Amino acid sequence: MGNVLFKIAGFVQTADAEKITDNSGISRRTLPYGLIEEWSGDLNNGLVKIGEKTAIFHGLSSQECGLLTITRCYDYKDRMSILEIFEKAASAVSSFYYSTVIVRSLSTKQPVFCMGKSCALGSQNGSIAGVFIFPALS
């Protein structure tokens, strides 16, 4: 019948996530397989509030910055596409996601996934929010 390519693993208890909320109200969950941290942004002034760990991963000294600042550490091949995703999300209520790598050096890269949603566009309180996911590297 051929080789078995996939196998269902036995039940394993999943690890509990450590949930921490920082001073800015941004929460994160630290898991054995990575980190999930919330972020939010104001579409009226273009400022994004990220969590402490997200700022560290992105090489930023501040937890408040612009979208362009966040994307500067991404693989150069992905930057324009990611900025287009944010631009589209700012112009129409939508959900979005992307994945890329944060380039720390020529030999060190950190995968990053981002999921988010924009809402209340066209008003004075347009906002965007989501999570960054950083897989643990062995």
mmCIF file of C-alpha atoms in Angstrom:
data_model
loop_
_atom_site.group_PDB
_atom_site.id
_atom_site.type_symbol
_atom_site.label_atom_id
_atom_site.label_comp_id
_atom_site.label_asym_id
_atom_site.label_seq_id
_atom_site.Cartn_x
_atom_site.Cartn_y
_atom_site.Cartn_z
ATOM 1 C CA MET A 1 0.000 0.000 0.000
ATOM 2 C CA GLY A 2 2.998 2.368 0.125
ATOM 3 C CA ASN A 3 4.838 4.222 2.828
ATOM 4 C CA VAL A 4 2.986 5.993 5.594
ATOM 5 C CA LEU A 5 3.834 9.683 5.312
ATOM 6 C CA PHE A 6 1.804 11.034 8.213
ATOM 7 C CA LYS A 7 1.020 9.714 11.652
ATOM 8 C CA ILE A 8 -1.300 10.994 14.349
ATOM 9 C CA ALA A 9 0.627 11.451 17.576
ATOM 10 C CA GLY A 10 -0.767 10.297 20.889
ATOM 11 C CA PHE A 11 -2.515 12.775 23.168
ATOM 12 C CA VAL A 12 -0.136 15.096 24.962
ATOM 13 C CA GLN A 13 -1.188 17.633 27.560
ATOM 14 C CA THR A 14 -0.572 21.084 26.119
ATOM 15 C CA ALA A 15 1.536 23.478 28.126
ATOM 16 C CA ASP A 16 -0.200 26.353 29.829
ATOM 17 C CA ALA A 17 0.652 29.748 28.481
ATOM 18 C CA GLU A 18 2.143 32.343 30.759
ATOM 19 C CA LYS A 19 0.005 35.438 30.210
ATOM 20 C CA ILE A 20 1.573 38.759 31.144
ATOM 21 C CA THR A 21 0.113 42.228 30.618
ATOM 22 C CA ASP A 22 2.592 45.117 30.568
ATOM 23 C CA ASN A 23 2.092 48.722 31.689
ATOM 24 C CA SER A 24 0.672 49.764 28.301
ATOM 25 C CA GLY A 25 -2.086 47.141 28.446
ATOM 26 C CA ILE A 26 -0.433 44.949 25.790
ATOM 27 C CA SER A 27 -0.613 41.281 26.735
ATOM 28 C CA ARG A 28 1.663 38.459 25.695
ATOM 29 C CA ARG A 29 1.683 34.723 26.060
ATOM 30 C CA THR A 30 4.930 32.857 26.421
ATOM 31 C CA LEU A 31 4.671 29.255 25.258
ATOM 32 C CA PRO A 32 7.214 26.444 24.903
ATOM 33 C CA TYR A 33 7.049 26.867 21.133
ATOM 34 C CA GLY A 34 7.113 30.649 20.929
ATOM 35 C CA LEU A 35 5.749 34.009 21.964
ATOM 36 C CA ILE A 36 2.463 35.700 21.073
ATOM 37 C CA GLU A 37 2.148 39.415 21.792
ATOM 38 C CA GLU A 38 -0.686 41.841 21.058
ATOM 39 C CA TRP A 39 -0.296 45.177 19.278
ATOM 40 C CA SER A 40 -2.626 48.036 18.383
ATOM 41 C CA GLY A 41 -2.540 51.140 16.249
ATOM 42 C CA ASP A 42 -4.325 54.422 15.667
ATOM 43 C CA LEU A 43 -5.029 55.004 11.972
ATOM 44 C CA ASN A 44 -5.508 58.728 12.526
ATOM 45 C CA ASN A 45 -1.950 59.416 13.657
ATOM 46 C CA GLY A 46 -0.223 56.292 12.305
ATOM 47 C CA LEU A 47 1.235 55.270 15.664
ATOM 48 C CA VAL A 48 1.445 51.625 16.633
ATOM 49 C CA LYS A 49 1.817 50.352 20.202
ATOM 50 C CA ILE A 50 3.736 47.103 20.442
ATOM 51 C CA GLY A 51 4.715 44.985 23.414
ATOM 52 C CA GLU A 52 8.089 44.942 25.112
ATOM 53 C CA LYS A 53 9.237 41.653 23.550
ATOM 54 C CA THR A 54 8.019 42.673 20.086
ATOM 55 C CA ALA A 55 10.089 45.855 20.362
ATOM 56 C CA ILE A 56 13.144 43.813 21.361
ATOM 57 C CA PHE A 57 12.670 41.340 18.498
ATOM 58 C CA HIS A 58 12.315 44.238 16.039
ATOM 59 C CA GLY A 59 15.411 45.970 17.456
ATOM 60 C CA LEU A 60 13.420 49.004 18.625
ATOM 61 C CA SER A 61 14.011 51.038 21.769
ATOM 62 C CA SER A 62 10.415 52.281 22.002
ATOM 63 C CA GLN A 63 7.098 50.453 22.220
ATOM 64 C CA GLU A 64 5.406 53.214 20.229
ATOM 65 C CA CYS A 65 6.420 53.710 16.598
ATOM 66 C CA GLY A 66 5.202 53.869 13.015
ATOM 67 C CA LEU A 67 4.567 50.938 10.682
ATOM 68 C CA LEU A 68 7.529 51.872 8.494
ATOM 69 C CA THR A 69 9.799 51.663 11.529
ATOM 70 C CA ILE A 70 8.543 48.163 12.322
ATOM 71 C CA THR A 71 9.176 46.891 8.787
ATOM 72 C CA ARG A 72 12.771 48.184 8.501
ATOM 73 C CA CYS A 73 14.224 45.032 10.048
ATOM 74 C CA TYR A 74 12.243 42.699 7.758
ATOM 75 C CA ASP A 75 13.714 40.922 4.757
ATOM 76 C CA TYR A 76 13.982 43.614 2.091
ATOM 77 C CA LYS A 77 12.115 41.420 -0.421
ATOM 78 C CA ASP A 78 9.012 41.473 1.799
ATOM 79 C CA ARG A 79 8.911 45.097 3.010
ATOM 80 C CA MET A 80 6.898 46.644 0.166
ATOM 81 C CA SER A 81 4.321 43.838 0.170
ATOM 82 C CA ILE A 82 3.859 44.187 3.928
ATOM 83 C CA LEU A 83 3.465 47.958 3.693
ATOM 84 C CA GLU A 84 0.845 47.404 0.957
ATOM 85 C CA ILE A 85 -1.018 45.032 3.289
ATOM 86 C CA PHE A 86 -1.114 47.718 5.992
ATOM 87 C CA GLU A 87 -2.159 50.346 3.432
ATOM 88 C CA LYS A 88 -5.086 48.200 2.259
ATOM 89 C CA ALA A 89 -6.106 47.476 5.852
ATOM 90 C CA ALA A 90 -6.103 51.217 6.562
ATOM 91 C CA SER A 91 -8.386 51.943 3.606
ATOM 92 C CA ALA A 92 -11.011 49.219 4.134
ATOM 93 C CA VAL A 93 -12.172 47.247 7.148
ATOM 94 C CA SER A 94 -10.349 43.964 6.808
ATOM 95 C CA SER A 95 -8.458 41.123 8.399
ATOM 96 C CA PHE A 96 -4.919 40.403 7.255
ATOM 97 C CA TYR A 97 -1.823 38.363 7.958
ATOM 98 C CA TYR A 98 1.761 38.092 6.798
ATOM 99 C CA SER A 99 4.918 36.197 7.587
ATOM 100 C CA THR A 100 8.525 37.191 7.043
ATOM 101 C CA VAL A 101 11.839 37.124 8.865
ATOM 102 C CA ILE A 102 13.520 39.738 11.002
ATOM 103 C CA VAL A 103 17.088 40.006 9.751
ATOM 104 C CA ARG A 104 19.400 40.431 12.722
ATOM 105 C CA SER A 105 22.612 39.687 10.856
ATOM 106 C CA LEU A 106 23.648 37.863 7.695
ATOM 107 C CA SER A 107 23.480 34.556 9.545
ATOM 108 C CA THR A 108 20.691 35.218 12.071
ATOM 109 C CA LYS A 109 17.036 35.527 11.131
ATOM 110 C CA GLN A 110 13.934 35.348 13.337
ATOM 111 C CA PRO A 111 10.652 34.228 11.747
ATOM 112 C CA VAL A 112 7.685 36.464 12.559
ATOM 113 C CA PHE A 113 3.980 36.098 11.810
ATOM 114 C CA CYS A 114 1.507 38.941 12.108
ATOM 115 C CA MET A 115 -2.285 38.770 12.117
ATOM 116 C CA GLY A 116 -4.538 41.752 12.480
ATOM 117 C CA LYS A 117 -7.801 43.509 11.785
ATOM 118 C CA SER A 118 -8.753 47.086 11.003
ATOM 119 C CA CYS A 119 -12.041 48.647 12.045
ATOM 120 C CA ALA A 120 -14.065 51.872 12.247
ATOM 121 C CA LEU A 121 -12.483 53.450 9.178
ATOM 122 C CA GLY A 122 -13.596 56.836 7.966
ATOM 123 C CA SER A 123 -14.307 58.011 11.477
ATOM 124 C CA GLN A 124 -12.058 59.767 13.913
ATOM 125 C CA ASN A 125 -11.327 56.569 15.779
ATOM 126 C CA GLY A 126 -10.054 54.236 13.068
ATOM 127 C CA SER A 127 -7.957 51.512 14.605
ATOM 128 C CA ILE A 128 -5.935 48.466 13.770
ATOM 129 C CA ALA A 129 -4.960 45.647 16.128
ATOM 130 C CA GLY A 130 -3.551 42.166 16.118
ATOM 131 C CA VAL A 131 -0.839 39.835 17.353
ATOM 132 C CA PHE A 132 2.763 39.133 16.503
ATOM 133 C CA ILE A 133 3.862 35.512 16.759
ATOM 134 C CA PHE A 134 7.535 34.653 17.202
ATOM 135 C CA PRO A 135 8.292 30.915 16.953
ATOM 136 C CA ALA A 136 10.972 29.651 19.322
ATOM 137 C CA LEU A 137 14.181 28.738 17.543
ATOM 138 C CA SER A 138 16.176 25.764 18.783
#
